[in-house]
Tab-separated table of C-alpha atoms and ligand atoms in Angstrom:
chain	number	residue	atom	x	y	z
R	1	UNK	CA	84.215	90.796	87.349
R	2	UNK	CA	84.672	91.607	83.518
R	3	UNK	CA	88.260	90.763	83.078
R	4	UNK	CA	91.573	89.598	84.662
R	5	UNK	CA	94.347	91.894	85.761
R	6	UNK	CA	98.005	91.657	84.981
R	7	UNK	CA	98.679	89.421	87.888
R	8	UNK	CA	96.420	86.573	86.453
R	9	UNK	CA	98.002	83.153	86.482
R	10	UNK	CA	100.146	81.989	83.660
R	11	UNK	CA	98.448	79.320	81.683
R	12	UNK	CA	99.741	77.588	78.736
R	13	UNK	CA	97.555	77.805	75.713
R	14	UNK	CA	97.421	76.035	72.637
R	15	UNK	CA	99.539	76.803	69.708
R	16	UNK	CA	98.740	79.872	67.635
R	17	UNK	CA	100.842	81.803	64.846
R	18	UNK	CA	103.121	78.694	65.069
R	19	UNK	CA	104.294	79.278	68.573
R	20	UNK	CA	103.451	77.714	72.095
R	21	UNK	CA	101.583	80.769	73.604
R	22	UNK	CA	102.205	81.434	77.385
R	23	UNK	CA	99.348	83.340	78.705
R	24	UNK	CA	100.206	85.925	81.617
R	25	UNK	CA	97.135	88.191	81.656
R	26	UNK	CA	94.003	88.268	79.297
R	27	UNK	CA	93.698	91.420	77.555
R	28	UNK	CA	91.585	94.018	79.247
R	29	UNK	CA	90.048	95.757	75.943
R	30	UNK	CA	90.446	95.195	72.268
R	31	UNK	CA	90.092	97.602	69.277
R	32	UNK	CA	86.431	97.954	68.362
R	33	UNK	CA	86.963	100.565	65.456
R	34	UNK	CA	89.813	102.645	63.895
R	35	UNK	CA	89.510	105.986	61.840
R	36	UNK	CA	91.575	108.607	60.623
R	37	UNK	CA	91.408	112.058	58.875
R	38	UNK	CA	93.783	113.823	56.911
R	39	UNK	CA	93.648	117.522	55.374
R	40	UNK	CA	92.118	117.446	51.754
R	41	UNK	CA	95.168	117.712	49.445
R	42	UNK	CA	98.375	115.821	49.513
R	43	UNK	CA	101.362	117.705	48.607
R	44	UNK	CA	103.866	116.237	46.485
R	45	UNK	CA	107.463	116.728	46.892
R	46	UNK	CA	107.608	118.807	43.876
R	47	UNK	CA	104.939	120.875	44.946
R	48	UNK	CA	106.631	121.561	48.469
R	49	UNK	CA	109.751	122.765	47.023
R	50	UNK	CA	108.121	125.014	44.594
R	51	UNK	CA	105.882	126.373	47.520
R	52	UNK	CA	108.854	127.201	49.837
R	53	UNK	CA	111.633	127.614	47.252
R	54	UNK	CA	113.700	124.935	48.923
R	55	UNK	CA	117.151	123.928	47.828
R	56	UNK	CA	116.043	120.416	47.429
R	57	UNK	CA	114.950	117.780	44.583
R	58	UNK	CA	112.008	115.359	44.815
R	59	UNK	CA	114.381	112.392	44.245
R	60	UNK	CA	116.661	113.362	47.283
R	61	UNK	CA	113.467	113.744	49.571
R	62	UNK	CA	112.017	110.137	48.465
R	63	UNK	CA	115.579	108.467	48.168
R	64	UNK	CA	116.582	109.518	51.814
R	65	UNK	CA	113.170	109.412	53.503
R	66	UNK	CA	110.809	107.170	51.082
R	67	UNK	CA	108.216	110.318	51.563
R	68	UNK	CA	106.421	111.011	48.247
R	69	UNK	CA	103.834	113.478	49.867
R	70	UNK	CA	102.441	114.736	52.814
R	71	UNK	CA	99.125	116.663	53.939
R	72	UNK	CA	98.900	120.120	55.822
R	73	UNK	CA	96.039	121.672	57.200
R	74	UNK	CA	94.023	124.508	55.630
R	75	UNK	CA	92.086	127.408	56.769
R	76	UNK	CA	89.662	126.186	59.399
R	77	UNK	CA	91.434	123.010	60.324
R	78	UNK	CA	93.267	122.351	63.671
R	79	UNK	CA	94.581	119.535	65.413
R	80	UNK	CA	91.071	119.120	67.252
R	81	UNK	CA	89.104	119.179	64.079
R	82	UNK	CA	91.260	116.421	62.586
R	83	UNK	CA	91.102	114.563	65.995
R	84	UNK	CA	87.459	114.869	66.203
R	85	UNK	CA	86.714	113.664	62.561
R	86	UNK	CA	89.305	110.715	63.176
R	87	UNK	CA	87.208	109.834	66.262
R	88	UNK	CA	83.948	109.899	64.537
R	89	UNK	CA	85.103	107.370	61.841
R	90	UNK	CA	86.516	105.162	64.601
R	91	UNK	CA	82.930	105.565	66.750
R	92	UNK	CA	81.010	104.571	63.538
R	93	UNK	CA	83.040	101.469	63.011
R	94	UNK	CA	82.494	100.144	66.216
R	95	UNK	CA	78.815	101.250	66.183
R	96	UNK	CA	78.977	103.584	69.075
R	97	UNK	CA	77.381	106.870	70.137
R	98	UNK	CA	79.752	109.371	71.625
R	99	UNK	CA	77.582	108.919	74.678
R	100	UNK	CA	78.979	105.593	75.345
R	101	UNK	CA	82.654	106.849	75.325
R	102	UNK	CA	84.184	107.016	79.184
R	103	UNK	CA	87.430	108.623	78.554
R	104	UNK	CA	88.950	110.639	75.618
R	105	UNK	CA	92.865	110.559	75.476
R	106	UNK	CA	94.540	112.629	72.720
R	107	UNK	CA	98.374	111.921	72.075
R	108	UNK	CA	99.649	115.414	70.573
R	109	UNK	CA	102.420	117.811	70.833
R	110	UNK	CA	101.003	120.322	68.692
R	111	UNK	CA	97.631	121.398	70.528
R	112	UNK	CA	95.303	123.787	69.367
R	113	UNK	CA	95.699	125.646	72.783
R	114	UNK	CA	98.261	125.609	75.413
R	115	UNK	CA	95.066	124.760	77.503
R	116	UNK	CA	92.594	123.661	77.518
R	117	UNK	CA	93.379	120.170	76.277
R	118	UNK	CA	92.545	118.891	72.588
R	119	UNK	CA	90.971	116.240	74.622
R	120	UNK	CA	88.322	118.327	76.052
R	121	UNK	CA	87.867	120.082	72.476
R	122	UNK	CA	87.220	116.764	70.915
R	123	UNK	CA	85.003	115.547	74.044
R	124	UNK	CA	82.684	118.814	73.373
R	125	UNK	CA	82.803	118.519	69.723
R	126	UNK	CA	81.742	114.851	69.680
R	127	UNK	CA	79.214	114.989	72.424
R	128	UNK	CA	81.053	112.998	74.921
R	129	UNK	CA	79.322	113.201	78.272
R	130	UNK	CA	80.616	115.630	80.651
R	131	UNK	CA	82.272	114.093	83.681
R	132	UNK	CA	84.164	111.496	81.543
R	133	UNK	CA	88.008	111.716	81.770
R	134	UNK	CA	89.649	113.855	78.749
R	135	UNK	CA	93.392	114.634	78.699
R	136	UNK	CA	96.114	115.121	76.412
R	137	UNK	CA	99.322	113.162	76.450
R	138	UNK	CA	102.830	114.550	75.395
R	139	UNK	CA	105.313	111.936	74.474
R	140	UNK	CA	105.970	113.610	70.980
R	141	UNK	CA	106.123	110.677	68.328
R	142	UNK	CA	105.689	107.939	70.867
R	143	UNK	CA	102.618	109.562	72.461
R	144	UNK	CA	100.033	107.129	71.212
R	145	UNK	CA	101.892	104.264	72.900
R	146	UNK	CA	101.742	106.681	75.813
R	147	UNK	CA	98.007	106.904	75.806
R	148	UNK	CA	97.386	103.153	75.213
R	149	UNK	CA	99.281	102.419	78.128
R	150	UNK	CA	97.132	104.767	80.427
R	151	UNK	CA	93.976	102.830	79.038
R	152	UNK	CA	95.318	99.727	80.729
R	153	UNK	CA	95.381	101.628	84.175
R	154	UNK	CA	91.728	103.229	83.377
R	155	UNK	CA	90.167	99.989	82.522
R	156	UNK	CA	91.777	98.347	85.643
R	157	UNK	CA	90.465	100.768	88.239
R	158	UNK	CA	87.203	101.884	86.698
R	159	UNK	CA	84.976	99.040	86.563
R	160	UNK	CA	82.094	101.017	84.869
R	161	UNK	CA	84.299	102.179	82.056
R	162	UNK	CA	83.392	100.495	78.896
R	163	UNK	CA	84.824	102.456	75.883
R	164	UNK	CA	87.776	104.482	75.581
R	165	UNK	CA	88.771	106.819	72.705
R	166	UNK	CA	92.386	106.834	71.832
R	167	UNK	CA	93.555	109.546	69.361
R	168	UNK	CA	96.706	110.678	67.868
R	169	UNK	CA	96.679	113.819	66.289
R	170	UNK	CA	99.280	116.623	65.066
R	171	UNK	CA	99.373	119.410	62.947
R	172	UNK	CA	103.253	119.631	62.632
R	173	UNK	CA	102.857	122.277	59.533
R	174	UNK	CA	102.649	124.646	62.375
R	175	UNK	CA	105.990	124.051	64.010
R	176	UNK	CA	108.025	123.450	60.641
R	177	UNK	CA	110.743	125.994	59.606
R	178	UNK	CA	110.107	126.119	55.924
R	179	UNK	CA	113.472	127.483	55.452
R	180	UNK	CA	115.264	124.411	57.075
R	181	UNK	CA	115.092	121.790	53.885
R	182	UNK	CA	116.406	118.958	56.352
R	183	UNK	CA	113.317	119.358	58.571
R	184	UNK	CA	110.401	120.701	56.881
R	185	UNK	CA	110.581	117.938	54.173
R	186	UNK	CA	110.000	115.147	56.550
R	187	UNK	CA	106.577	115.925	58.761
R	188	UNK	CA	102.979	115.996	57.898
R	189	UNK	CA	99.387	116.525	59.495
R	190	UNK	CA	96.775	113.961	60.339
R	191	UNK	CA	94.869	112.064	63.066
R	192	UNK	CA	94.314	108.495	63.623
R	193	UNK	CA	91.987	107.097	66.123
R	194	UNK	CA	90.962	104.063	68.086
R	195	UNK	CA	88.039	103.006	70.275
R	196	UNK	CA	88.936	100.632	72.585
R	197	UNK	CA	86.154	98.483	74.233
R	198	UNK	CA	86.213	96.261	77.367
R	199	UNK	CA	86.606	92.641	76.909
R	200	UNK	CA	83.923	90.258	78.018
R	201	UNK	CA	85.520	87.381	80.301
R	202	UNK	CA	87.134	84.900	78.033
R	203	UNK	CA	87.850	87.257	75.111
R	204	UNK	CA	91.508	86.702	74.300
R	205	UNK	CA	91.813	89.520	71.394
R	206	UNK	CA	93.177	92.929	72.200
R	207	UNK	CA	95.846	94.930	74.013
R	208	UNK	CA	98.359	92.802	75.677
R	209	UNK	CA	101.445	94.317	77.045
R	210	UNK	CA	102.583	98.110	76.604
R	211	UNK	CA	106.129	99.505	77.581
R	212	UNK	CA	107.400	102.784	77.405
R	213	UNK	CA	111.073	104.486	77.961
R	214	UNK	CA	112.611	107.779	78.072
R	215	UNK	CA	116.115	109.277	78.235
R	216	UNK	CA	115.668	112.982	78.861
R	217	UNK	CA	119.433	113.571	78.314
R	218	UNK	CA	118.962	113.397	74.421
R	219	UNK	CA	116.286	116.181	74.469
R	220	UNK	CA	118.580	118.508	72.746
R	221	UNK	CA	118.687	116.443	69.638
R	222	UNK	CA	115.288	116.872	68.995
R	223	UNK	CA	113.016	119.852	70.341
R	224	UNK	CA	110.973	122.707	69.316
R	225	UNK	CA	113.296	125.353	70.091
R	226	UNK	CA	110.399	127.585	71.896
R	227	UNK	CA	107.642	126.928	74.148
R	228	UNK	CA	105.383	128.624	76.722
R	229	UNK	CA	108.106	129.209	79.053
R	230	UNK	CA	111.129	129.778	76.765
R	231	UNK	CA	109.758	132.668	74.359
R	232	UNK	CA	106.129	132.213	74.545
R	233	UNK	CA	105.724	130.899	71.058
R	234	UNK	CA	105.351	127.165	69.712
R	235	UNK	CA	108.821	127.207	67.944
R	236	UNK	CA	109.606	125.213	65.143
R	237	UNK	CA	111.661	121.544	64.863
R	238	UNK	CA	115.303	121.975	65.524
R	239	UNK	CA	116.673	118.345	64.738
R	240	UNK	CA	120.153	116.874	64.634
R	241	UNK	CA	119.086	114.482	61.643
R	242	UNK	CA	121.924	111.992	61.524
R	243	UNK	CA	122.104	111.471	65.234
R	244	UNK	CA	118.330	110.989	65.565
R	245	UNK	CA	118.394	108.671	62.888
R	246	UNK	CA	121.244	106.420	64.720
R	247	UNK	CA	119.193	106.492	68.055
R	248	UNK	CA	115.778	105.731	66.165
R	249	UNK	CA	117.465	102.443	64.660
R	250	UNK	CA	119.000	101.286	67.555
R	251	UNK	CA	115.941	101.669	69.683
R	252	UNK	CA	113.155	100.590	67.248
R	253	UNK	CA	115.611	97.559	65.982
R	254	UNK	CA	116.221	96.383	69.680
R	255	UNK	CA	115.946	92.629	69.111
R	256	UNK	CA	116.337	91.607	72.518
R	257	UNK	CA	113.983	94.032	73.961
R	258	UNK	CA	111.206	93.304	71.292
R	259	UNK	CA	111.462	89.704	71.733
R	260	UNK	CA	110.989	90.083	75.569
R	261	UNK	CA	107.803	92.356	75.288
R	262	UNK	CA	106.623	89.375	72.774
R	263	UNK	CA	107.521	86.626	74.986
R	264	UNK	CA	105.732	88.356	77.899
R	265	UNK	CA	102.811	88.792	75.634
R	266	UNK	CA	103.045	84.966	74.777
R	267	UNK	CA	104.621	85.199	71.724
R	268	UNK	CA	107.909	84.941	69.863
R	269	UNK	CA	109.150	87.143	67.044
R	270	UNK	CA	108.559	84.692	64.450
R	271	UNK	CA	104.875	84.718	65.435
R	272	UNK	CA	104.414	88.336	64.488
R	273	UNK	CA	101.927	89.016	61.731
R	274	UNK	CA	102.413	92.984	61.703
R	275	UNK	CA	105.118	95.289	62.937
R	276	UNK	CA	103.404	98.895	62.982
R	277	UNK	CA	105.961	101.397	63.649
R	278	UNK	CA	106.308	105.173	63.966
R	279	UNK	CA	106.423	106.293	60.554
R	280	UNK	CA	109.417	108.485	60.838
R	281	UNK	CA	111.754	107.519	57.608
R	282	UNK	CA	111.459	104.619	55.279
R	283	UNK	CA	115.199	104.074	55.860
R	284	UNK	CA	114.761	104.037	59.547
R	285	UNK	CA	111.920	101.345	59.123
R	286	UNK	CA	114.095	99.155	57.044
R	287	UNK	CA	117.161	99.128	59.299
R	288	UNK	CA	114.987	98.727	62.247
R	289	UNK	CA	113.071	95.829	60.779
R	290	UNK	CA	116.396	94.257	59.722
R	291	UNK	CA	117.897	94.382	63.057
R	292	UNK	CA	114.645	92.694	64.487
R	293	UNK	CA	114.985	90.106	61.325
R	294	UNK	CA	111.503	90.904	60.352
R	295	UNK	CA	110.805	90.500	56.767
R	296	UNK	CA	109.627	93.779	54.961
R	297	UNK	CA	106.509	92.362	53.825
R	298	UNK	CA	105.475	92.231	57.409
R	299	UNK	CA	106.101	96.267	57.996
R	300	UNK	CA	103.175	98.511	57.524
R	301	UNK	CA	104.557	101.544	55.935
R	302	UNK	CA	102.835	104.467	55.248
R	303	UNK	CA	105.525	107.316	55.551
R	304	UNK	CA	105.430	107.589	51.656
R	305	UNK	CA	101.794	108.864	51.497
R	306	UNK	CA	101.739	110.871	55.109
R	307	UNK	CA	105.341	111.707	55.777
R	308	UNK	CA	106.110	111.829	59.612
R	309	UNK	CA	102.923	112.822	61.344
R	310	UNK	CA	104.323	112.245	64.962
R	311	UNK	CA	101.853	111.070	67.272
R	312	UNK	CA	99.319	110.354	64.787
R	313	UNK	CA	101.540	108.173	62.669
R	314	UNK	CA	100.618	104.740	64.444
R	315	UNK	CA	96.994	104.997	64.374
R	316	UNK	CA	97.012	106.601	60.871
R	317	UNK	CA	98.809	103.543	59.652
R	318	UNK	CA	96.541	100.973	61.782
R	319	UNK	CA	93.579	102.944	59.924
R	320	UNK	CA	95.040	102.886	56.466
R	321	UNK	CA	96.118	98.903	56.549
R	322	UNK	CA	92.480	98.240	57.696
R	323	UNK	CA	91.134	100.102	54.847
R	324	UNK	CA	93.801	98.163	52.463
R	325	UNK	CA	92.371	95.032	53.949
R	326	UNK	CA	95.836	94.062	55.249
R	327	UNK	CA	94.663	93.627	59.091
R	328	UNK	CA	92.802	90.396	59.791
R	329	UNK	CA	91.039	89.349	63.008
R	330	UNK	CA	93.319	87.356	65.268
R	331	UNK	CA	96.423	88.470	63.994
R	332	UNK	CA	99.317	89.467	66.274
R	333	UNK	CA	100.405	93.130	66.016
R	334	UNK	CA	103.629	94.969	67.511
R	335	UNK	CA	103.088	98.898	67.652
R	336	UNK	CA	106.615	100.726	68.019
R	337	UNK	CA	107.197	104.163	68.676
R	338	UNK	CA	110.344	106.359	68.913
R	339	UNK	CA	110.459	110.170	69.459
R	340	UNK	CA	111.537	113.483	70.970
R	341	UNK	CA	112.570	113.566	74.650
R	342	UNK	CA	114.035	110.474	73.614
R	343	UNK	CA	110.719	108.804	74.357
R	344	UNK	CA	110.018	105.194	73.010
R	345	UNK	CA	107.245	102.476	73.368
R	346	UNK	CA	105.918	99.205	72.305
R	347	UNK	CA	102.698	97.563	72.326
R	348	UNK	CA	101.309	93.908	71.540
R	349	UNK	CA	98.035	93.498	70.194
R	350	UNK	CA	95.773	90.759	69.019
R	351	UNK	CA	93.804	92.706	66.209
O	1	COA	C1	117.162	114.394	58.031
O	1	COA	C2	117.619	113.134	57.097
O	1	COA	C3	116.537	112.761	56.078
O	1	COA	C4	118.751	113.530	56.392
O	1	COA	O1	119.247	112.368	55.660
O	1	COA	P1	121.031	112.095	55.681
O	1	COA	O2	121.019	110.928	54.810
O	1	COA	O3	121.057	111.738	56.806
O	1	COA	O4	121.436	113.353	55.128
O	1	COA	P2	122.749	114.134	55.924
O	1	COA	O5	121.957	114.841	57.264
O	1	COA	O6	123.885	113.363	55.937
O	1	COA	O7	122.896	115.401	55.018
O	1	COA	C5	123.629	115.027	53.701
O	1	COA	C6	123.390	116.385	52.770
O	1	COA	O8	121.974	116.574	52.486
O	1	COA	C7	121.599	117.810	52.692
O	1	COA	N1	120.214	117.844	52.822
O	1	COA	C8	119.452	117.682	53.910
O	1	COA	N2	118.110	118.053	53.615
O	1	COA	C9	118.069	118.209	52.038
O	1	COA	C10	117.239	118.248	51.241
O	1	COA	N3	115.688	118.083	51.667
O	1	COA	N4	117.115	118.342	50.437
O	1	COA	C11	118.658	118.396	49.803
O	1	COA	N5	119.391	118.123	50.519
O	1	COA	C12	119.261	118.237	51.816
O	1	COA	C13	122.246	118.222	53.824
O	1	COA	O9	122.434	119.602	53.943
O	1	COA	C14	123.516	117.661	53.821
O	1	COA	O10	124.508	118.555	52.800
O	1	COA	P3	125.842	118.780	53.179
O	1	COA	O11	126.576	117.349	52.958
O	1	COA	O12	126.182	119.861	52.329
O	1	COA	O13	125.923	119.334	54.529
O	1	COA	C15	117.850	112.106	57.939
O	1	COA	O14	118.973	112.226	58.843
O	1	COA	C16	116.777	111.507	58.997
O	1	COA	O15	115.774	110.894	58.426
O	1	COA	N6	116.784	111.619	60.246
O	1	COA	C17	116.014	111.437	61.304
O	1	COA	C18	114.870	112.315	61.186
O	1	COA	C19	113.766	111.877	61.951
O	1	COA	O16	113.043	110.742	61.491
O	1	COA	N7	113.186	112.241	62.833
O	1	COA	C20	112.145	112.300	63.689
O	1	COA	C21	112.215	111.063	64.564
O	1	COA	S1	110.650	110.554	65.315
């Protein structure tokens, strides 16, 4: 057997990251490659304001959100083309051919088509063999964590599966109301991808614990207004910003839940090297990190460059942080997301 499942025995392990680590399960897989794709040209706050005649200022946008620029797709670019390019970079980094991939999961809520899924478009574009699992996951901005969680089941139940592509990809520019200054300044397009590779026996790096939650009673606070069964068009972002802000900080700043997940992973908050949160708003990230008592220098923050790219924001942030040389082998990461639904999730990971 290549790996141990979640029921493996708790074993005390040596001190790592300054904390005593209790190992309750060996990770099933690790990140073998990461990549991203952004549309060609960044659009500054000033350019966005001018393009859409918004009653706003670059200073207002940056001071309330931390966002300095975002990327929007141009003609010929779609969620699937961004996802495919991000996946190609991740495969190159992992030194893998698409032929080696056994499953393609794409987290998105802005798919090219209602059906088929973006994942099948990516599968075809990359040349991933027919017969592999390929499907989309829609948990809005928490989608990447939801997809990560699904990989644990796939690795646990399919012994022949060696590599899974997990992609977060969005073209939110397609669902923005450019007459609504309180939402259209917040979002951007992009894609990030990771290749997860099955661990060999004894390998201790990789995905440790993933948790998710949802509260559908909060759906009216952040939704698309329309959809296939409600008007037949995709709709645009409808959001009660201040209320969403408060919920996001409360959820992402939940110290007890975060500490519990890390404890289940065998660590404490003090042992964390990087918090990689969903990039919604720099003020949300700062407030949540403060509530978690995590110093700002341990928080990967890319919202200034990419804006909120929904399900793409965490893999984009991972790829960006790796390019910057911030992530080092053996470091403990906590990925953390919050989004429409509401949905949320966390994942602990040894890089
Ligand atoms: C949208 C958001 C940036 C607004 O910031 P805020 O500090 O809460 O601002 P408020 O909503 O209190 O609005 C203050 C004023 O600024 C105005 N305003 C909103 N957007 C503006 C803009 N782009 N430029 C200038 N003024 C703007 C509002 O209309 C309001 O004006 P009023 O007082 O005359 O009504 C903030 O609420 C937010 O980030 N919410 C969460 C968004 C999010 O991350 N969603 C996704 C979660 S996955």
